[in-house]
C-alpha cells in the first residue's frame, strides 16, 4: 500500500515538474504591431476650363431653319412706291426670284424681301436692314438713284449688289448690273451689219440719256469695225419733232424708188448700196413712237429696201410686227428658246405673263443659288466667272467694271413673227481677247 502511495506521489511530482518545466519555457517572439501611416490623400488640382462661348447666331434665322447654315439673299424692290407701274413691276420681279429659289435653291438659301419705297432714302434704309439681317448678297434695287443709295451701305459692309438698272454710271466696285444695256445690243448689231457689208451708219433718235448712250455706242463700234457714222439727227419731243429730225437726216439724200425699182429690190437679197450716203440707220425707240418713226423715214425717201433699219432691245415687242415700215429690220436680242422656257414656268406658277425684265430677277436669284456653297462663295471672283452663266435670257457674264456681257442673237422683223438670222453664242471668248 505504502509503495503504491509512494508511486502516485512520484507521478504527481513528476507531472508537476513537467508542468513547471513547461511554464518556464520562453514564449515565441510576437510580431510587432505596425500601425499603418495615415494615407496621404492629395487633393487633385482641377483646372477650370476656359469658358466656351456658344456661337451667337447673327442675322435673320427663321425658326424652321434654325439648324441650318444659311445663305441670305436680300431683294430690294419698290413694293410701296407711289408709282403703280413700279409697284406692279416689283411684284413681278419678286415672283421671278421666288420661282428661281424654288427651282434652283438649296434648303439653306433664304430670301429676304425689303421695300425701297421707290426712293433713294428708302433704298438706303432697306440696304441697312439687309445688312443687319446678315445678307450675303443683295439683289436690286430697280432704279439708278436707289442703287446709288443702297450701294453706299452695301460697299461698307462688303456685300455685293446685283441691280436691275441700265444706268451704267452706278456700276463697279461690287455693284453689278443685271440688265439689257443698249451698248451691248448696239455692239452686236453693228458687228453683224458690218459683216453684211455695211460701212456707213446713220442715227435717228431721241436726245435723252438712252438715245445718247446708243449714239455713243454706234460711233465707238462703227469705228472698231472699220466703219463710220455718216449722218445723225436728234429730236426732243413729240411726233412733230421726230418728223423734223427725219427730214433733216434725209434732206436731198435719196431719190424715191420707182415701182419697178422697188419690185426688183424685193426679189433680190439685200446688199448695201456702195453709193448710198448711209446704208443702215439705227432707230432707238419702241412702242408707238417707233411705229411713227419708221413711216416718217419712208416719207423722206429713206426706203428699207435700200437702207437697212436697225434697232435695239426696244424692238423686242410683238406689237411692232404690225408696222410694215419696220419689216425687214434687224435688232439684237436674247435667246428666245431660253426665254420661252422661263415664260412657260412663270405662267404655270402665277397664272399670268411675266414682264420683259422679270427674267432679270430670276437670273439674279439663280446666280445666287449657283454661288451658294461654292468655294468662292459670293466673292467678286465668283461673280465675275470668265465662262459666264446660262440664264432665262441666255448666256451672260459680269465684267470687273460691273457691266454685263450677253450672248445675243440677231433677229429680223417679219409679218409672221421674229426670224432668227444668227443664233446667240453658247460660250464666251476669253476676256483678254477683247
Short mmCIF file of C-alpha atoms in Angstrom, two decimals:
data_model
loop_
_atom_site.label_atom_id
_atom_site.label_comp_id
_atom_site.label_asym_id
_atom_site.label_seq_id
_atom_site.Cartn_x
_atom_site.Cartn_y
_atom_site.Cartn_z
CA UNK A 1 0.00 0.00 0.00
CA UNK A 2 2.73 2.36 1.14
CA UNK A 3 4.58 1.59 -2.04
CA UNK A 4 1.55 2.44 -4.16
CA UNK A 5 1.06 5.76 -2.47
CA UNK A 6 4.72 6.49 -2.95
CA UNK A 7 4.47 5.75 -6.65
CA UNK A 8 1.44 8.00 -7.01
CA UNK A 9 3.29 10.79 -5.27
CA UNK A 10 6.22 10.44 -7.58
CA UNK A 11 3.93 10.53 -10.51
CA UNK A 12 2.28 13.68 -9.27
CA UNK A 13 5.62 15.28 -8.56
CA UNK A 14 6.84 14.27 -11.97
CA UNK A 15 3.75 15.77 -13.58
CA UNK A 16 4.08 18.98 -11.63
CA UNK A 17 7.74 19.19 -12.58
CA UNK A 18 6.89 18.69 -16.13
CA UNK A 19 4.25 21.42 -15.99
CA UNK A 20 6.69 23.63 -14.16
CA UNK A 21 9.29 22.99 -16.84
CA UNK A 22 6.73 23.88 -19.48
CA UNK A 23 5.88 27.02 -17.59
CA UNK A 24 9.44 28.21 -17.53
CA UNK A 25 9.99 27.79 -21.30
CA UNK A 26 10.42 31.29 -23.09
CA UNK A 27 7.39 32.15 -25.25
CA UNK A 28 7.92 32.62 -29.03
CA UNK A 29 8.62 36.20 -30.08
CA UNK A 30 5.46 38.08 -31.01
CA UNK A 31 5.22 40.07 -34.35
CA UNK A 32 5.50 43.76 -33.85
CA UNK A 33 2.30 45.67 -34.25
CA UNK A 34 2.89 48.07 -37.10
CA UNK A 35 0.49 50.96 -37.22
CA UNK A 36 0.00 51.90 -40.88
CA UNK A 37 0.64 55.52 -41.60
CA UNK A 38 -2.31 57.72 -42.36
CA UNK A 39 -2.82 57.71 -46.11
CA UNK A 40 -1.80 60.93 -47.74
CA UNK A 41 -4.68 61.93 -49.95
CA UNK A 42 -3.68 64.68 -52.28
CA UNK A 43 -6.49 66.89 -53.48
CA UNK A 44 -6.34 66.78 -57.27
CA UNK A 45 -5.81 70.13 -58.93
CA UNK A 46 -8.80 70.61 -61.15
CA UNK A 47 -8.07 73.09 -63.89
CA UNK A 48 -11.01 75.31 -64.58
CA UNK A 49 -11.57 75.23 -68.33
CA UNK A 50 -11.80 78.46 -70.19
CA UNK A 51 -15.42 79.33 -70.72
CA UNK A 52 -16.52 78.28 -74.19
CA UNK A 53 -18.60 80.91 -75.82
CA UNK A 54 -21.59 79.48 -77.55
CA UNK A 55 -21.78 80.72 -81.15
CA UNK A 56 -24.18 83.58 -81.35
CA UNK A 57 -26.49 83.40 -84.31
CA UNK A 58 -26.15 86.52 -86.38
CA UNK A 59 -28.66 87.64 -88.92
CA UNK A 60 -32.20 86.62 -89.60
CA UNK A 61 -32.93 82.97 -88.73
CA UNK A 62 -36.47 81.69 -89.31
CA UNK A 63 -37.45 79.05 -86.70
CA UNK A 64 -37.80 76.28 -89.29
CA UNK A 65 -34.23 76.96 -90.50
CA UNK A 66 -32.56 77.27 -87.09
CA UNK A 67 -30.39 74.17 -87.58
CA UNK A 68 -29.01 75.22 -90.98
CA UNK A 69 -26.03 77.23 -92.11
CA UNK A 70 -27.89 79.90 -94.01
CA UNK A 71 -27.01 81.91 -97.07
CA UNK A 72 -29.13 85.06 -97.06
CA UNK A 73 -30.19 86.86 -100.23
CA UNK A 74 -31.88 90.22 -99.73
CA UNK A 75 -34.03 91.54 -102.58
CA UNK A 76 -34.68 95.29 -102.58
CA UNK A 77 -37.70 96.43 -104.61
CA UNK A 78 -40.18 99.36 -104.62
CA UNK A 79 -43.17 97.46 -103.19
CA UNK A 80 -44.84 100.62 -101.82
CA UNK A 81 -43.69 103.17 -104.42
CA UNK A 82 -46.06 105.99 -105.34
CA UNK A 83 -45.92 104.88 -108.96
CA UNK A 84 -48.32 101.99 -109.60
CA UNK A 85 -46.22 100.68 -112.51
CA UNK A 86 -43.20 100.44 -110.23
CA UNK A 87 -45.24 98.54 -107.64
CA UNK A 88 -46.50 96.11 -110.28
CA UNK A 89 -43.00 95.58 -111.63
CA UNK A 90 -41.69 94.96 -108.12
CA UNK A 91 -44.23 92.18 -107.64
CA UNK A 92 -43.35 90.50 -110.93
CA UNK A 93 -39.64 90.68 -110.10
CA UNK A 94 -40.32 89.15 -106.68
CA UNK A 95 -42.32 86.33 -108.25
CA UNK A 96 -39.48 85.61 -110.66
CA UNK A 97 -36.96 85.48 -107.82
CA UNK A 98 -39.27 83.11 -105.93
CA UNK A 99 -39.52 80.88 -108.99
CA UNK A 100 -35.73 80.62 -109.24
CA UNK A 101 -35.48 79.94 -105.50
CA UNK A 102 -37.97 77.06 -105.74
CA UNK A 103 -36.36 75.62 -108.87
CA UNK A 104 -32.67 76.05 -108.10
CA UNK A 105 -32.19 76.98 -104.46
CA UNK A 106 -30.97 74.63 -101.75
CA UNK A 107 -32.61 74.21 -98.36
CA UNK A 108 -30.29 76.75 -96.77
CA UNK A 109 -30.92 79.65 -99.16
CA UNK A 110 -33.06 82.34 -97.53
CA UNK A 111 -34.65 85.18 -99.50
CA UNK A 112 -35.29 88.40 -97.55
CA UNK A 113 -37.52 90.95 -99.36
CA UNK A 114 -37.03 94.61 -98.43
CA UNK A 115 -39.12 97.60 -99.53
CA UNK A 116 -37.24 100.57 -101.00
CA UNK A 117 -40.49 102.60 -101.22
CA UNK A 118 -39.30 103.81 -104.60
CA UNK A 119 -36.97 106.45 -103.11
CA UNK A 120 -33.20 106.72 -102.58
CA UNK A 121 -33.66 107.11 -98.81
CA UNK A 122 -35.94 104.10 -98.75
CA UNK A 123 -33.30 102.12 -100.65
CA UNK A 124 -30.61 103.19 -98.19
CA UNK A 125 -32.77 102.11 -95.24
CA UNK A 126 -33.62 98.82 -96.93
CA UNK A 127 -29.95 98.11 -97.56
CA UNK A 128 -29.12 98.86 -93.92
CA UNK A 129 -31.86 96.49 -92.79
CA UNK A 130 -30.48 93.84 -95.13
CA UNK A 131 -27.03 94.23 -93.59
CA UNK A 132 -28.48 93.88 -90.09
CA UNK A 133 -30.30 90.72 -91.20
CA UNK A 134 -26.98 89.22 -92.26
CA UNK A 135 -27.42 89.38 -96.03
CA UNK A 136 -24.62 87.76 -98.02
CA UNK A 137 -25.70 89.31 -101.32
CA UNK A 138 -28.26 91.93 -102.38
CA UNK A 139 -30.50 91.72 -105.46
CA UNK A 140 -31.90 95.07 -106.66
CA UNK A 141 -32.80 97.88 -106.41
CA UNK A 142 -34.62 98.71 -109.63
CA UNK A 143 -33.77 102.38 -110.35
CA UNK A 144 -30.41 104.10 -110.68
CA UNK A 145 -30.73 106.61 -107.79
CA UNK A 146 -31.89 103.82 -105.48
CA UNK A 147 -28.89 101.68 -106.49
CA UNK A 148 -26.54 104.57 -105.73
CA UNK A 149 -28.02 104.98 -102.25
CA UNK A 150 -28.08 101.27 -101.43
CA UNK A 151 -24.55 100.70 -102.70
CA UNK A 152 -23.11 103.19 -100.21
CA UNK A 153 -24.31 100.92 -97.40
CA UNK A 154 -23.51 97.63 -99.11
CA UNK A 155 -19.94 98.58 -100.02
CA UNK A 156 -19.15 99.48 -96.42
CA UNK A 157 -20.43 96.06 -95.36
CA UNK A 158 -18.60 94.26 -98.18
CA UNK A 159 -21.82 92.90 -99.68
CA UNK A 160 -22.13 92.64 -103.48
CA UNK A 161 -25.18 94.05 -105.26
CA UNK A 162 -26.79 92.74 -108.45
CA UNK A 163 -29.06 95.59 -109.57
CA UNK A 164 -31.58 95.98 -112.39
CA UNK A 165 -30.94 99.50 -113.65
CA UNK A 166 -29.43 100.29 -117.06
CA UNK A 167 -27.63 103.33 -115.63
CA UNK A 168 -24.03 102.28 -116.16
CA UNK A 169 -22.69 105.15 -114.03
CA UNK A 170 -23.63 103.26 -110.84
CA UNK A 171 -21.75 100.05 -111.76
CA UNK A 172 -18.43 98.85 -110.39
CA UNK A 173 -16.74 98.29 -107.03
CA UNK A 174 -19.07 95.46 -106.11
CA UNK A 175 -22.18 96.68 -107.95
CA UNK A 176 -23.20 94.58 -110.96
CA UNK A 177 -25.96 95.42 -113.45
CA UNK A 178 -28.25 92.55 -114.41
CA UNK A 179 -29.92 94.46 -117.24
CA UNK A 180 -30.03 94.96 -121.00
CA UNK A 181 -27.74 97.95 -121.53
CA UNK A 182 -28.14 99.35 -125.05
CA UNK A 183 -24.37 99.42 -125.54
CA UNK A 184 -24.06 95.64 -125.83
CA UNK A 185 -27.06 95.47 -128.18
CA UNK A 186 -25.55 98.15 -130.42
CA UNK A 187 -22.18 96.41 -130.42
CA UNK A 188 -23.76 93.14 -131.54
CA UNK A 189 -25.94 94.60 -134.31
CA UNK A 190 -23.15 96.82 -135.66
CA UNK A 191 -20.75 93.87 -135.77
CA UNK A 192 -23.32 91.78 -137.65
CA UNK A 193 -24.26 94.57 -140.08
CA UNK A 194 -20.59 95.19 -140.84
CA UNK A 195 -20.16 91.54 -141.78
CA UNK A 196 -23.05 92.01 -144.23
CA UNK A 197 -21.17 94.84 -145.92
CA UNK A 198 -22.42 97.95 -144.13
CA UNK A 199 -19.73 100.63 -143.85
CA UNK A 200 -21.72 103.83 -143.25
CA UNK A 201 -24.27 104.12 -140.45
CA UNK A 202 -26.78 106.83 -139.51
CA UNK A 203 -28.50 107.68 -136.24
CA UNK A 204 -32.06 108.96 -135.82
CA UNK A 205 -33.27 109.08 -132.25
CA UNK A 206 -34.08 110.98 -129.07
CA UNK A 207 -31.64 113.31 -127.42
CA UNK A 208 -32.05 111.74 -123.98
CA UNK A 209 -29.84 109.52 -121.84
CA UNK A 210 -30.87 106.33 -123.62
CA UNK A 211 -30.56 107.83 -127.08
CA UNK A 212 -27.17 109.33 -126.40
CA UNK A 213 -25.92 106.02 -124.99
CA UNK A 214 -26.96 104.36 -128.27
CA UNK A 215 -25.35 107.12 -130.35
CA UNK A 216 -22.08 106.89 -128.46
CA UNK A 217 -22.03 103.11 -128.77
CA UNK A 218 -22.78 103.40 -132.50
CA UNK A 219 -19.80 105.70 -133.01
CA UNK A 220 -17.46 103.51 -130.97
CA UNK A 221 -18.43 100.22 -132.57
CA UNK A 222 -18.58 101.54 -136.12
CA UNK A 223 -15.02 102.76 -135.69
CA UNK A 224 -13.94 99.41 -134.21
CA UNK A 225 -15.27 97.56 -137.24
CA UNK A 226 -13.77 99.94 -139.78
CA UNK A 227 -16.97 101.86 -140.48
CA UNK A 228 -18.27 105.32 -139.61
CA UNK A 229 -21.36 107.26 -138.59
CA UNK A 230 -22.07 109.25 -141.73
CA UNK A 231 -25.19 111.10 -140.54
CA UNK A 232 -27.14 111.79 -137.36
CA UNK A 233 -30.29 113.65 -136.37
CA UNK A 234 -31.68 114.14 -132.87
CA UNK A 235 -35.07 115.20 -131.55
CA UNK A 236 -36.69 116.10 -128.26
CA UNK A 237 -40.43 115.96 -128.07
CA UNK A 238 -43.43 114.57 -129.91
CA UNK A 239 -44.11 113.26 -133.41
CA UNK A 240 -43.65 116.71 -134.96
CA UNK A 241 -40.11 116.88 -133.59
CA UNK A 242 -39.49 113.37 -134.91
CA UNK A 243 -40.76 114.41 -138.37
CA UNK A 244 -38.43 117.41 -138.50
CA UNK A 245 -35.48 115.25 -137.44
CA UNK A 246 -36.31 112.70 -140.15
CA UNK A 247 -36.40 115.45 -142.77
CA UNK A 248 -33.03 116.80 -141.63
CA UNK A 249 -31.45 113.35 -141.84
CA UNK A 250 -32.71 112.61 -145.36
CA UNK A 251 -32.83 116.07 -146.92
CA UNK A 252 -31.56 115.85 -150.52
CA UNK A 253 -30.01 112.43 -149.92
CA UNK A 254 -32.23 109.79 -151.53
CA UNK A 255 -34.49 109.76 -154.55
CA UNK A 256 -37.79 107.89 -154.24
CA UNK A 257 -37.79 104.42 -155.79
CA UNK A 258 -39.90 103.79 -158.85
CA UNK A 259 -42.35 100.85 -158.61
CA UNK A 260 -40.16 98.89 -160.99
CA UNK A 261 -37.05 99.51 -158.90
CA UNK A 262 -38.89 98.53 -155.73
CA UNK A 263 -40.15 95.28 -157.28
CA UNK A 264 -36.67 94.38 -158.44
CA UNK A 265 -35.16 95.01 -155.00
CA UNK A 266 -37.82 92.88 -153.33
CA UNK A 267 -36.86 89.91 -155.48
CA UNK A 268 -33.18 90.20 -154.59
CA UNK A 269 -31.25 89.54 -151.40
CA UNK A 270 -30.46 92.84 -149.74
CA UNK A 271 -26.95 94.11 -150.37
CA UNK A 272 -25.72 97.50 -149.10
CA UNK A 273 -25.64 100.10 -151.86
CA UNK A 274 -21.99 101.14 -152.15
CA UNK A 275 -23.09 104.57 -153.42
CA UNK A 276 -25.62 105.30 -150.66
CA UNK A 277 -24.74 108.18 -148.26
CA UNK A 278 -25.57 105.75 -145.45
CA UNK A 279 -26.50 102.08 -145.73
CA UNK A 280 -28.11 101.44 -142.33
CA UNK A 281 -29.88 103.66 -139.78
CA UNK A 282 -30.39 102.84 -136.13
CA UNK A 283 -33.72 103.82 -134.50
CA UNK A 284 -33.52 103.57 -130.69
CA UNK A 285 -37.24 103.77 -129.98
CA UNK A 286 -40.00 101.34 -129.06
CA UNK A 287 -43.77 101.10 -128.91
CA UNK A 288 -45.95 103.72 -130.58
CA UNK A 289 -43.06 106.13 -131.05
CA UNK A 290 -41.18 103.59 -133.16
CA UNK A 291 -44.32 102.81 -135.13
CA UNK A 292 -44.46 106.50 -136.01
CA UNK A 293 -40.76 106.92 -136.71
CA UNK A 294 -40.48 104.19 -139.35
CA UNK A 295 -43.14 105.66 -141.70
CA UNK A 296 -41.67 109.15 -141.22
CA UNK A 297 -38.36 107.94 -142.64
CA UNK A 298 -40.04 106.28 -145.59
CA UNK A 299 -41.90 109.53 -146.30
CA UNK A 300 -38.46 111.12 -146.72
CA UNK A 301 -37.44 108.51 -149.33
CA UNK A 302 -35.32 106.53 -146.88
CA UNK A 303 -36.61 103.19 -148.07
CA UNK A 304 -35.85 99.96 -146.13
CA UNK A 305 -35.32 98.28 -149.49
CA UNK A 306 -32.16 100.37 -149.77
CA UNK A 307 -31.29 101.36 -146.19
CA UNK A 308 -31.46 98.66 -143.51
CA UNK A 309 -33.34 99.76 -140.38
CA UNK A 310 -31.58 98.67 -137.17
CA UNK A 311 -33.00 98.53 -133.66
CA UNK A 312 -32.21 97.93 -130.01
CA UNK A 313 -33.85 95.70 -127.43
CA UNK A 314 -36.87 98.03 -127.50
CA UNK A 315 -37.79 96.34 -130.77
CA UNK A 316 -38.40 93.04 -128.98
CA UNK A 317 -42.15 93.67 -128.94
CA UNK A 318 -44.67 91.54 -130.89
CA UNK A 319 -46.95 94.57 -131.39
CA UNK A 320 -44.31 96.15 -133.63
CA UNK A 321 -44.70 93.36 -136.17
CA UNK A 322 -47.90 95.06 -137.33
CA UNK A 323 -45.95 98.05 -138.66
CA UNK A 324 -44.99 97.42 -142.34
CA UNK A 325 -42.25 100.07 -142.28
CA UNK A 326 -40.27 98.01 -139.78
CA UNK A 327 -40.45 94.69 -141.58
CA UNK A 328 -37.02 93.53 -142.65
CA UNK A 329 -35.34 95.47 -139.83
CA UNK A 330 -32.67 93.86 -137.66
CA UNK A 331 -32.01 94.00 -133.94
CA UNK A 332 -30.02 92.07 -131.35
CA UNK A 333 -31.86 90.26 -128.59
CA UNK A 334 -31.64 87.40 -126.09
CA UNK A 335 -32.04 83.73 -126.88
CA UNK A 336 -35.78 83.15 -127.50
CA UNK A 337 -35.69 79.44 -126.62
CA UNK A 338 -34.34 80.13 -123.14
CA UNK A 339 -36.81 82.97 -122.69
CA UNK A 340 -39.76 80.80 -123.75
CA UNK A 341 -38.89 78.18 -121.12
CA UNK A 342 -38.86 80.86 -118.40
CA UNK A 343 -42.16 82.37 -119.50
CA UNK A 344 -43.83 78.95 -119.55
CA UNK A 345 -42.70 78.20 -115.98
CA UNK A 346 -43.79 81.66 -114.79
CA UNK A 347 -47.29 81.30 -116.26
CA UNK A 348 -47.68 77.87 -114.72
CA UNK A 349 -46.77 79.23 -111.28
CA UNK A 350 -48.54 82.61 -111.24
CA UNK A 351 -51.21 82.43 -113.92
CA UNK A 352 -50.12 85.49 -115.90
CA UNK A 353 -47.32 86.68 -118.17
CA UNK A 354 -44.02 88.00 -116.80
CA UNK A 355 -42.85 91.47 -117.75
CA UNK A 356 -39.94 91.93 -120.11
CA UNK A 357 -37.47 92.48 -117.27
CA UNK A 358 -38.91 89.94 -114.83
CA UNK A 359 -36.33 87.42 -116.03
CA UNK A 360 -33.60 89.62 -114.55
CA UNK A 361 -34.67 88.70 -111.02
CA UNK A 362 -34.90 85.04 -111.99
CA UNK A 363 -31.32 85.09 -113.28
CA UNK A 364 -30.03 87.04 -110.27
CA UNK A 365 -31.54 84.54 -107.81
CA UNK A 366 -30.36 81.61 -109.95
CA UNK A 367 -26.85 83.04 -109.80
CA UNK A 368 -27.08 83.33 -106.01
CA UNK A 369 -28.22 79.69 -105.82
CA UNK A 370 -25.31 78.66 -108.04
CA UNK A 371 -22.73 80.50 -105.93
CA UNK A 372 -24.14 79.26 -102.61
CA UNK A 373 -21.93 76.52 -101.25
CA UNK A 374 -19.14 77.11 -103.73
CA UNK A 375 -15.58 77.50 -102.55
CA UNK A 376 -15.50 81.17 -103.57
CA UNK A 377 -18.90 81.98 -102.08
CA UNK A 378 -20.34 85.33 -103.10
CA UNK A 379 -16.96 86.88 -103.79
CA UNK A 380 -16.25 89.14 -106.74
CA UNK A 381 -14.06 86.44 -108.21
CA UNK A 382 -17.02 84.05 -108.25
CA UNK A 383 -19.47 86.60 -109.64
CA UNK A 384 -17.01 87.58 -112.38
CA UNK A 385 -16.56 84.00 -113.58
CA UNK A 386 -14.97 84.20 -117.03
CA UNK A 387 -17.06 81.39 -118.53
CA UNK A 388 -20.29 83.10 -117.54
CA UNK A 389 -23.66 81.61 -116.69
CA UNK A 390 -26.73 80.45 -118.59
CA UNK A 391 -29.95 82.20 -117.61
CA UNK A 392 -33.52 82.84 -118.70
CA UNK A 393 -32.24 85.20 -121.42
CA UNK A 394 -29.32 83.06 -122.49
CA UNK A 395 -25.62 83.38 -121.81
CA UNK A 396 -24.29 86.22 -119.62
CA UNK A 397 -21.29 87.21 -117.53
CA UNK A 398 -20.20 90.16 -115.44
CA UNK A 399 -17.07 92.15 -116.04
CA UNK A 400 -14.86 93.72 -113.38
CA UNK A 401 -16.49 97.05 -114.27
CA UNK A 402 -19.83 95.70 -113.04
CA UNK A 403 -21.30 95.76 -116.54
CA UNK A 404 -22.92 92.71 -118.06
CA UNK A 405 -21.98 90.99 -121.27
CA UNK A 406 -24.64 88.90 -123.02
CA UNK A 407 -24.67 86.35 -125.77
CA UNK A 408 -27.27 87.85 -128.15
CA UNK A 409 -28.92 86.55 -131.27
CA UNK A 410 -29.80 88.60 -134.36
CA UNK A 411 -33.47 88.82 -135.36
CA UNK A 412 -35.29 90.09 -138.42
CA UNK A 413 -38.76 91.59 -138.24
CA UNK A 414 -41.24 89.57 -140.28
CA UNK A 415 -45.01 89.87 -140.59
CA UNK A 416 -45.41 86.36 -139.18
CA UNK A 417 -43.03 86.91 -136.29
CA UNK A 418 -39.38 87.31 -135.49
CA UNK A 419 -36.92 85.31 -137.58
CA UNK A 420 -33.63 84.37 -136.02
CA UNK A 421 -30.98 85.03 -138.63
CA UNK A 422 -27.96 84.39 -136.40
CA UNK A 423 -28.17 82.40 -133.14
CA UNK A 424 -26.84 83.52 -129.81
CA UNK A 425 -23.41 82.12 -128.86
CA UNK A 426 -23.26 79.32 -126.31
CA UNK A 427 -19.80 80.25 -124.97
CA UNK A 428 -17.79 83.41 -124.47
CA UNK A 429 -14.39 84.18 -125.82
CA UNK A 430 -11.73 84.76 -123.14
CA UNK A 431 -11.88 88.21 -121.59
CA UNK A 432 -8.35 89.07 -122.70
CA UNK A 433 -9.44 88.68 -126.32
CA UNK A 434 -11.35 91.95 -126.13
#
